[in-house]
Short mmCIF file of C-alpha atoms in Angstrom, two decimals:
data_model
loop_
_atom_site.label_atom_id
_atom_site.label_comp_id
_atom_site.label_asym_id
_atom_site.label_seq_id
_atom_site.Cartn_x
_atom_site.Cartn_y
_atom_site.Cartn_z
CA UNK D 1220 32.87 64.33 -68.36
CA UNK D 1221 35.24 62.12 -66.25
CA UNK D 1222 33.02 58.42 -67.18
CA UNK D 1223 30.53 59.73 -69.97
CA UNK D 1224 34.12 61.37 -72.42
CA UNK D 1225 34.92 57.09 -73.02
CA UNK D 1226 31.87 56.96 -74.25
CA UNK D 1227 31.87 59.63 -76.37
CA UNK D 1228 34.63 59.45 -77.55
CA UNK D 1229 33.54 55.98 -78.77
CA UNK D 1230 29.85 57.27 -79.94
CA UNK D 1231 30.41 60.39 -81.58
CA UNK D 1232 34.69 58.87 -82.57
CA UNK D 1233 36.79 61.68 -80.51
CA UNK D 1234 40.45 61.95 -80.89
CA UNK D 1235 42.72 61.69 -78.56
CA UNK D 1236 43.44 64.96 -78.76
CA UNK D 1237 39.90 66.26 -79.41
CA UNK D 1238 38.73 63.85 -75.72
CA UNK D 1239 41.06 66.51 -74.09
CA UNK D 1240 39.79 69.44 -74.88
CA UNK D 1241 36.30 68.25 -75.05
CA UNK D 1242 37.12 68.21 -71.30
CA UNK D 1243 39.23 71.31 -70.59
CA UNK D 1244 37.79 72.92 -73.09
CA UNK D 1245 34.80 74.94 -70.39
CA UNK D 1246 38.01 76.68 -68.73
CA UNK D 1247 39.07 78.49 -70.99
CA UNK D 1248 35.15 79.53 -72.84
CA UNK D 1249 34.59 81.23 -68.24
CA UNK D 1250 36.97 82.89 -68.76
CA UNK D 1251 34.81 84.87 -70.16
CA UNK D 1252 32.24 85.18 -67.88
CA UNK D 1253 34.73 85.26 -64.91
CA UNK D 1254 35.95 88.54 -65.20
CA UNK D 1255 32.65 90.09 -66.97
CA UNK D 1256 31.13 88.40 -63.23
CA UNK D 1257 32.87 91.56 -60.38
CA UNK D 1258 30.89 94.29 -62.93
CA UNK D 1259 28.15 92.13 -63.73
CA UNK D 1260 26.97 91.46 -59.58
CA UNK D 1261 28.03 95.19 -58.58
CA UNK D 1262 25.47 96.52 -61.68
CA UNK D 1263 22.90 94.00 -61.07
CA UNK D 1264 22.99 92.16 -57.80
CA UNK D 1265 24.72 89.17 -57.31
CA UNK D 1266 21.00 87.90 -56.76
CA UNK D 1267 20.42 88.77 -60.49
CA UNK D 1268 23.70 87.13 -61.37
CA UNK D 1269 23.69 83.72 -59.69
CA UNK D 1270 19.90 83.74 -61.34
CA UNK D 1271 21.86 84.19 -65.23
CA UNK D 1272 24.44 81.39 -64.71
CA UNK D 1273 21.40 79.47 -63.60
CA UNK D 1274 19.67 79.67 -67.33
CA UNK D 1275 23.57 78.95 -68.75
CA UNK D 1276 23.84 76.03 -66.86
CA UNK D 1277 20.25 73.85 -67.90
CA UNK D 1278 20.64 75.21 -70.81
CA UNK D 1279 24.63 73.87 -71.40
CA UNK D 1280 23.41 71.13 -69.91
CA UNK D 1281 20.82 70.13 -72.41
CA UNK D 1282 22.51 71.29 -75.63
CA UNK D 1283 24.88 68.10 -74.14
CA UNK D 1284 22.40 66.04 -74.25
CA UNK D 1285 21.99 66.54 -77.05
CA UNK D 1286 24.99 67.06 -78.93
CA UNK D 1287 25.20 64.79 -81.77
CA UNK D 1288 28.99 65.89 -82.96
CA UNK D 1289 32.01 67.91 -81.76
CA UNK D 1290 31.59 71.36 -83.07
CA UNK D 1291 28.19 71.09 -80.82
CA UNK D 1292 29.69 69.40 -77.99
CA UNK D 1293 32.70 72.32 -77.63
CA UNK D 1294 28.92 74.94 -78.33
CA UNK D 1295 26.99 73.19 -75.03
CA UNK D 1296 30.58 73.33 -73.26
CA UNK D 1297 31.03 76.73 -74.13
CA UNK D 1298 27.59 77.76 -72.70
CA UNK D 1299 27.81 75.51 -69.59
CA UNK D 1300 30.62 77.84 -69.24
CA UNK D 1301 29.33 80.67 -69.33
CA UNK D 1302 26.65 79.81 -66.71
CA UNK D 1303 30.14 78.25 -64.16
CA UNK D 1304 31.94 80.98 -64.73
CA UNK D 1305 29.72 83.07 -63.09
CA UNK D 1306 28.44 81.16 -60.07
CA UNK D 1307 31.93 80.63 -59.71
CA UNK D 1308 32.68 84.58 -58.24
CA UNK D 1309 29.26 85.72 -57.67
CA UNK D 1310 28.84 82.42 -55.24
CA UNK D 1311 32.22 82.63 -53.07
CA UNK D 1312 31.58 87.16 -52.81
CA UNK D 1313 27.76 86.54 -51.65
CA UNK D 1314 28.49 83.74 -49.64
CA UNK D 1315 31.11 85.72 -47.43
CA UNK D 1316 29.41 88.66 -47.85
CA UNK D 1317 26.06 87.82 -45.77
CA UNK D 1318 27.10 85.17 -42.98
CA UNK D 1319 28.97 86.88 -40.04
CA UNK D 1320 32.82 86.44 -38.79
CA UNK D 1321 32.81 83.64 -36.09
CA UNK D 1322 31.05 80.68 -39.30
CA UNK D 1323 32.02 82.55 -42.07
CA UNK D 1324 34.30 80.01 -42.67
CA UNK D 1325 31.58 77.04 -42.04
CA UNK D 1326 28.88 79.62 -44.22
CA UNK D 1327 31.65 79.98 -46.97
CA UNK D 1328 32.27 76.06 -47.51
CA UNK D 1329 28.55 75.50 -47.94
CA UNK D 1330 29.05 76.23 -51.43
CA UNK D 1331 32.27 73.38 -51.68
CA UNK D 1332 29.85 70.78 -49.61
CA UNK D 1333 27.37 70.99 -52.13
CA UNK D 1334 29.71 71.63 -55.61
CA UNK D 1335 31.88 68.13 -54.07
CA UNK D 1336 27.70 66.40 -53.22
CA UNK D 1337 27.36 67.27 -57.22
CA UNK D 1338 30.37 65.91 -58.12
CA UNK D 1339 29.62 62.29 -56.49
CA UNK D 1340 26.33 62.97 -57.91
CA UNK D 1341 28.08 62.39 -60.95
CA UNK D 1342 30.30 60.32 -61.00
CA UNK D 1343 26.94 57.55 -59.44
CA UNK D 1344 24.84 58.55 -63.16
CA UNK D 1345 28.69 57.58 -64.52
CA UNK D 1346 27.79 53.96 -63.20
CA UNK D 1347 24.47 53.97 -63.00
CA UNK D 1348 23.83 54.82 -66.96
CA UNK D 1349 26.95 52.83 -68.33
CA UNK D 1350 25.18 49.65 -69.16
CA UNK D 1351 22.62 51.54 -71.23
CA UNK D 1352 23.94 51.79 -75.16
CA UNK D 1353 26.64 53.37 -75.71
CA UNK D 1354 24.60 56.08 -77.59
CA UNK D 1355 22.85 56.53 -74.43
CA UNK D 1356 24.12 56.12 -71.71
CA UNK D 1357 26.42 59.61 -71.83
CA UNK D 1358 23.47 61.21 -72.98
CA UNK D 1359 21.53 60.48 -70.18
CA UNK D 1360 24.14 60.90 -67.70
CA UNK D 1361 24.18 64.48 -68.88
CA UNK D 1362 20.58 65.06 -69.56
CA UNK D 1363 19.98 64.92 -65.52
CA UNK D 1364 22.08 67.99 -65.06
CA UNK D 1365 19.40 70.02 -66.22
CA UNK D 1366 17.75 69.42 -63.04
CA UNK D 1367 20.11 71.13 -60.21
CA UNK D 1368 19.71 74.07 -61.77
CA UNK D 1369 15.89 74.54 -61.09
CA UNK D 1370 16.44 73.99 -57.61
CA UNK D 1371 18.62 76.99 -57.22
CA UNK D 1372 16.61 78.60 -59.25
CA UNK D 1373 14.03 77.87 -56.98
CA UNK D 1374 16.16 78.82 -53.51
CA UNK D 1375 17.43 81.58 -54.57
CA UNK D 1376 13.67 82.82 -54.64
CA UNK D 1377 14.36 82.34 -50.16
CA UNK D 1378 17.30 84.75 -50.67
CA UNK D 1379 18.15 87.62 -49.13
CA UNK D 1380 20.17 90.02 -51.07
CA UNK D 1381 23.87 90.58 -50.29
CA UNK D 1382 23.48 93.75 -47.43
CA UNK D 1383 27.18 95.51 -48.32
CA UNK D 1384 26.56 94.73 -51.64
CA UNK D 1385 23.18 96.84 -50.64
CA UNK D 1386 25.26 99.20 -49.08
CA UNK D 1387 27.15 100.28 -51.69
CA UNK D 1388 24.12 101.31 -53.27
CA UNK D 1389 23.36 103.26 -50.54
CA UNK D 1390 20.02 101.46 -49.87
CA UNK D 1391 21.20 101.33 -45.62
CA UNK D 1392 17.94 100.59 -44.29
CA UNK D 1393 17.68 97.59 -46.93
CA UNK D 1394 20.89 96.82 -46.19
CA UNK D 1395 19.84 96.99 -41.93
CA UNK D 1396 16.92 94.50 -42.71
CA UNK D 1397 18.56 92.01 -44.21
CA UNK D 1398 21.45 91.73 -41.78
CA UNK D 1399 18.29 92.19 -38.79
CA UNK D 1400 17.88 88.72 -40.62
CA UNK D 1401 20.48 86.98 -40.59
CA UNK D 1402 22.39 88.26 -37.14
CA UNK D 1403 20.85 86.97 -34.30
CA UNK D 1404 20.41 89.81 -31.91
CA UNK D 1405 19.60 94.33 -34.43
CA UNK D 1406 22.16 95.17 -31.98
CA UNK D 1407 24.21 92.63 -33.93
CA UNK D 1408 22.65 93.83 -37.59
CA UNK D 1409 23.37 98.02 -36.31
CA UNK D 1410 27.41 97.32 -35.20
CA UNK D 1411 27.75 94.83 -38.49
CA UNK D 1412 25.60 97.88 -40.49
CA UNK D 1413 28.56 100.55 -39.88
CA UNK D 1414 31.14 99.01 -39.45
CA UNK D 1415 30.00 98.27 -43.64
CA UNK D 1416 29.69 101.59 -44.30
CA UNK D 1417 32.79 102.47 -42.93
CA UNK D 1418 34.61 100.59 -45.11
CA UNK D 1419 31.83 101.74 -47.77
CA UNK D 1420 32.69 105.32 -47.40
CA UNK D 1421 36.55 104.79 -47.26
CA UNK D 1422 36.07 103.76 -51.51
CA UNK D 1423 35.44 105.95 -54.18
CA UNK D 1424 32.16 108.14 -54.68
CA UNK D 1425 31.21 107.23 -58.21
CA UNK D 1426 31.94 102.88 -57.88
CA UNK D 1427 30.64 103.44 -53.92
CA UNK D 1428 26.89 104.56 -55.62
CA UNK D 1429 27.46 101.78 -58.21
CA UNK D 1430 27.11 105.20 -60.46
CA UNK D 1431 29.23 104.90 -64.18
CA UNK D 1432 31.85 103.20 -65.76
CA UNK D 1433 34.72 104.97 -65.42
CA UNK D 1434 33.86 104.52 -61.36
CA UNK D 1435 34.27 100.26 -62.36
CA UNK D 1436 37.48 101.70 -64.98
CA UNK D 1437 38.69 103.00 -60.74
CA UNK D 1438 37.87 99.98 -59.19
CA UNK D 1439 40.45 98.58 -61.92
CA UNK D 1440 43.62 101.23 -62.04
CA UNK D 1441 43.39 100.62 -58.52
CA UNK D 1442 43.52 96.97 -58.24
CA UNK D 1443 45.82 96.57 -60.87
CA UNK D 1444 48.03 99.52 -61.37
CA UNK D 1445 48.34 101.15 -58.87
CA UNK D 1446 47.51 98.18 -55.90
CA UNK D 1447 48.52 100.23 -51.81
CA UNK D 1448 50.74 97.66 -50.31
CA UNK D 1449 49.16 95.83 -48.10
CA UNK D 1450 46.73 95.06 -51.47
CA UNK D 1451 49.67 94.20 -53.15
CA UNK D 1452 50.23 91.83 -50.22
CA UNK D 1453 46.57 90.65 -50.54
CA UNK D 1454 46.93 89.76 -54.45
CA UNK D 1455 49.36 87.34 -54.06
CA UNK D 1456 48.02 85.68 -52.39
CA UNK D 1457 44.62 85.57 -54.18
CA UNK D 1458 46.80 84.82 -57.76
CA UNK D 1459 48.77 82.85 -55.84
CA UNK D 1460 46.46 80.62 -53.99
CA UNK D 1461 44.24 80.35 -56.63
CA UNK D 1462 47.42 79.45 -59.13
CA UNK D 1463 48.19 76.54 -56.89
CA UNK D 1464 44.80 74.62 -56.50
CA UNK D 1465 45.12 73.55 -59.49
CA UNK D 1466 49.07 73.11 -60.85
CA UNK D 1467 48.89 70.87 -57.86
CA UNK D 1468 47.27 68.65 -60.92
CA UNK D 1469 44.29 67.37 -58.52
CA UNK D 1470 41.82 68.23 -61.18
CA UNK D 1471 43.95 66.04 -63.79
CA UNK D 1472 43.73 63.19 -61.76
CA UNK D 1473 39.70 64.16 -60.82
CA UNK D 1474 38.56 64.44 -64.65
CA UNK D 1475 41.29 61.99 -65.85
CA UNK D 1476 40.86 59.15 -62.66
CA UNK D 1477 39.85 55.83 -65.08
CA UNK D 1478 42.43 56.52 -67.88
CA UNK D 1479 44.62 56.27 -63.66
CA UNK D 1480 43.69 53.56 -63.59
CA UNK D 1481 43.45 51.73 -66.80
CA UNK D 1482 47.09 52.64 -66.63
CA UNK D 1483 47.63 50.63 -63.22
CA UNK D 1484 46.82 47.89 -65.13
CA UNK D 1485 43.07 47.93 -64.34
CA UNK D 1486 40.83 46.89 -67.40
CA UNK D 1487 37.47 46.85 -66.74
CA UNK D 1488 35.58 50.24 -67.09
CA UNK D 1489 32.74 49.09 -64.62
CA UNK D 1490 34.95 48.43 -62.46
CA UNK D 1491 37.02 52.26 -63.04
CA UNK D 1492 34.22 53.63 -62.91
CA UNK D 1493 33.11 51.90 -59.49
CA UNK D 1494 35.73 53.77 -58.05
CA UNK D 1495 35.69 56.45 -59.07
CA UNK D 1496 31.70 56.25 -56.74
CA UNK D 1497 34.48 55.78 -53.75
CA UNK D 1498 37.06 58.85 -55.15
CA UNK D 1499 33.82 61.09 -54.62
CA UNK D 1500 32.97 60.06 -51.15
CA UNK D 1501 35.89 60.23 -50.18
CA UNK D 1502 36.15 64.01 -51.61
CA UNK D 1503 32.28 64.11 -49.74
CA UNK D 1504 34.11 62.85 -46.19
CA UNK D 1505 37.44 65.29 -46.58
CA UNK D 1506 35.47 68.25 -46.90
CA UNK D 1507 32.78 68.23 -44.50
CA UNK D 1508 36.23 67.22 -42.16
CA UNK D 1509 37.42 70.16 -43.40
CA UNK D 1510 34.36 72.25 -42.92
CA UNK D 1511 34.39 71.68 -39.31
CA UNK D 1512 37.26 72.39 -38.65
CA UNK D 1513 38.15 75.89 -40.40
CA UNK D 1514 36.53 78.08 -38.59
CA UNK D 1515 38.23 75.52 -35.40
CA UNK D 1516 41.74 75.89 -36.55
CA UNK D 1517 41.84 78.61 -39.03
CA UNK D 1518 42.86 79.31 -42.49
CA UNK D 1519 46.69 78.96 -42.60
CA UNK D 1520 46.75 75.60 -40.27
CA UNK D 1521 44.50 73.42 -43.10
CA UNK D 1522 46.37 75.06 -46.34
CA UNK D 1523 49.27 74.39 -44.53
CA UNK D 1524 47.43 70.20 -43.43
CA UNK D 1525 45.81 69.87 -47.05
CA UNK D 1526 49.61 71.24 -49.19
CA UNK D 1527 52.30 69.06 -47.34
CA UNK D 1528 49.42 65.98 -47.88
CA UNK D 1529 49.05 66.41 -51.53
CA UNK D 1530 52.43 66.69 -51.94
CA UNK D 1531 53.20 63.74 -50.70
CA UNK D 1532 50.47 61.34 -51.47
CA UNK D 1533 51.11 63.22 -55.67
CA UNK D 1534 54.76 62.01 -54.91
CA UNK D 1535 53.44 58.12 -54.06
CA UNK D 1536 50.98 57.54 -56.45
CA UNK D 1537 53.58 59.13 -58.96
CA UNK D 1538 56.29 55.97 -57.14
CA UNK D 1539 53.11 53.46 -58.04
CA UNK D 1540 52.43 53.94 -60.82
CA UNK D 1541 56.42 53.77 -62.04
CA UNK D 1542 56.72 50.02 -60.29
CA UNK D 1543 54.21 48.49 -59.33
CA UNK D 1544 53.37 47.12 -62.55
CA UNK D 1545 50.21 45.74 -63.36
CA UNK D 1546 49.37 44.02 -60.94
CA UNK D 1547 46.40 43.32 -58.64
CA UNK D 1548 48.35 44.80 -55.39
CA UNK D 1549 49.97 47.89 -57.71
CA UNK D 1550 46.38 48.43 -58.79
CA UNK D 1551 44.55 48.68 -55.65
CA UNK D 1552 47.82 50.53 -54.28
CA UNK D 1553 46.89 52.79 -56.89
CA UNK D 1554 43.39 53.30 -55.21
CA UNK D 1555 44.75 54.42 -52.52
CA UNK D 1556 47.35 56.42 -53.17
CA UNK D 1557 44.13 58.29 -55.11
CA UNK D 1558 42.48 57.63 -52.27
CA UNK D 1559 45.18 59.83 -50.41
CA UNK D 1560 45.61 62.36 -52.67
CA UNK D 1561 41.69 63.61 -52.96
CA UNK D 1562 41.32 63.09 -49.40
CA UNK D 1563 44.55 65.18 -48.34
CA UNK D 1564 43.37 67.79 -50.97
CA UNK D 1565 39.85 67.77 -49.59
CA UNK D 1566 40.56 68.81 -45.84
CA UNK D 1567 42.47 71.97 -46.76
CA UNK D 1568 43.53 73.23 -50.74
CA UNK D 1569 39.75 72.55 -52.26
CA UNK D 1570 38.02 74.44 -48.83
CA UNK D 1571 40.04 76.62 -48.08
CA UNK D 1572 41.12 79.18 -50.89
CA UNK D 1573 37.78 80.85 -52.42
CA UNK D 1574 36.81 81.22 -48.80
CA UNK D 1575 40.26 82.98 -47.60
CA UNK D 1576 40.58 84.76 -51.71
CA UNK D 1577 36.84 85.99 -50.83
CA UNK D 1578 37.28 87.33 -47.13
CA UNK D 1579 40.73 89.57 -47.78
CA UNK D 1580 40.03 91.21 -50.11
CA UNK D 1581 37.84 94.27 -49.56
CA UNK D 1582 34.64 95.21 -50.07
CA UNK D 1583 35.12 97.28 -53.73
CA UNK D 1584 37.37 95.78 -55.18
CA UNK D 1585 36.14 92.32 -53.31
CA UNK D 1586 33.37 91.33 -56.30
CA UNK D 1587 36.61 91.85 -59.71
CA UNK D 1588 39.05 91.02 -57.34
CA UNK D 1589 37.90 87.66 -56.90
CA UNK D 1590 36.91 87.41 -60.31
CA UNK D 1591 41.20 87.81 -61.85
CA UNK D 1592 41.64 84.99 -59.13
CA UNK D 1593 39.77 82.57 -60.97
CA UNK D 1594 40.42 83.51 -64.47
CA UNK D 1595 44.27 82.37 -63.27
CA UNK D 1596 42.70 79.41 -61.42
CA UNK D 1597 40.76 78.29 -64.63
CA UNK D 1598 43.36 79.46 -66.95
CA UNK D 1599 46.46 77.25 -64.83
CA UNK D 1600 42.91 74.18 -64.81
CA UNK D 1601 42.26 74.56 -68.21
CA UNK D 1602 45.75 74.27 -69.03
CA UNK D 1603 46.28 71.10 -67.09
CA UNK D 1604 43.48 68.78 -68.05
CA UNK D 1605 43.72 70.23 -72.19
CA UNK D 1606 47.45 68.59 -71.94
CA UNK D 1607 47.04 66.06 -70.04
CA UNK D 1608 46.70 63.22 -71.75
CA UNK D 1609 49.71 64.67 -73.99
CA UNK D 1610 52.18 65.20 -71.31
CA UNK D 1611 51.59 61.88 -70.44
CA UNK D 1612 52.30 60.35 -73.27
CA UNK D 1613 55.65 63.16 -73.42
CA UNK D 1614 57.45 61.94 -69.82
CA UNK D 1615 55.10 59.32 -68.76
CA UNK D 1616 51.91 59.09 -66.57
CA UNK D 1617 54.31 59.44 -63.60
CA UNK D 1618 56.91 62.46 -64.89
CA UNK D 1619 53.55 64.01 -64.64
CA UNK D 1620 52.67 63.31 -60.76
CA UNK D 1621 56.08 63.55 -60.23
CA UNK D 1622 55.77 67.08 -61.46
CA UNK D 1623 52.51 67.96 -60.07
CA UNK D 1624 54.05 67.47 -56.64
CA UNK D 1625 58.00 69.32 -56.96
CA UNK D 1626 54.34 72.21 -57.49
CA UNK D 1627 52.35 70.89 -54.46
CA UNK D 1628 55.44 71.46 -52.10
CA UNK D 1629 56.47 74.83 -53.94
CA UNK D 1630 52.92 75.73 -52.15
CA UNK D 1631 53.83 74.85 -49.21
CA UNK D 1632 56.35 76.98 -49.35
CA UNK D 1633 54.57 79.80 -49.71
CA UNK D 1634 51.78 79.19 -47.43
CA UNK D 1635 54.42 78.68 -44.81
CA UNK D 1636 55.97 82.43 -45.74
CA UNK D 1637 53.50 84.72 -47.00
CA UNK D 1638 49.65 83.56 -45.08
CA UNK D 1639 48.47 85.02 -42.34
CA UNK D 1640 45.30 83.78 -40.12
CA UNK D 1641 41.97 85.09 -40.64
CA UNK D 1642 40.25 83.57 -38.45
CA UNK D 1643 37.35 85.16 -36.45
CA UNK D 1644 38.12 88.83 -37.84
CA UNK D 1645 35.41 91.02 -39.94
CA UNK D 1646 35.77 92.06 -43.23
CA UNK D 1647 36.45 95.44 -42.33
CA UNK D 1648 39.22 94.45 -40.53
CA UNK D 1649 41.66 92.41 -43.56
CA UNK D 1650 42.56 95.85 -44.63
CA UNK D 1651 45.18 96.75 -41.14
CA UNK D 1652 45.82 92.62 -41.06
CA UNK D 1653 48.12 93.26 -43.94
CA UNK D 1654 49.28 96.56 -43.33
CA UNK D 1655 51.43 94.81 -40.82
#
């Protein structure tokens, strides 16, 4: 959408308001599947929901490439949003549940790595197809998005089901078979199975067996109406982190970077799209750096460094836009500031939050709890991306970025005051950690 919106605006004849709604609407549409994903994943299994997600993603990409009006494009964004919502919740849950404690940070981060590889490839496609006729280029940009979900669907056939979901369904033999497959030794597999069975035994019987809708209702009551003290601390951490990530405004920078560069005086569309490739490359490199550090340094140090870095670099970007003018030097400084924001964001903020959120939630509440967190994330993201152009017009673009910097500074204080380290702990040990 970052590059395609420039051509959709011209070809379909959209206003600024329609462009920002079309751009950010998917975050709101995702709420439908995000809030349903935990319930569906607990009943059908993690793998089945991922198959459903890829089907929606394929259809949505195809529908976007064929759309010819604002209404059809919005409908296509809705279809894509349903698939993206399921994937946003269930993929982190699956990755977390299947990973051993010693490498859970790295393995859970693979999702972020490949999402960002996809972002980079989308920037490349924006640039590569920008020379095509206006009515054709943006359609090809979306058309190639049909291909990746095909590979995901094929890969799912080789994936085992989550052993924790199997244990929740009482299928302990199947759960042990999966754990033997993904553990170094059968002894380790038996130990992990014992911990999982103990955790399942602590939850309400009807939910442990995946039974009635009353069981699902009891999960929501425990989650939202009668949480224990430790669960309240966990939910505070999950919801706050999921709020602060989109409220930092980095997604607005990623989606509207061509507009940011034009505000700095860059007049060439091709040049602006070319710089977005550099953004994708920097994002990818620093995600990889974060992956290498997350199980070495821990989640907390990375989040502290990342939030401090995003706050400082976003303030620097705002200052550059406020006083830089439209010279070539000012444009170069603006590009450098955007790259610095993306680097600081990618090394920790973009990488650790979903991993941390999924691993601290108890097994019986993990899918629904992460669903609530991701719903908050997408709602705030939708609000930011659907109002960015309007807010920038109202308080200026530098004012917009100063506001984001302040929000991220508050996030730094929250991480410092409230988040314990989870590196190396088993998922079944999180209640003990948050009871302290």
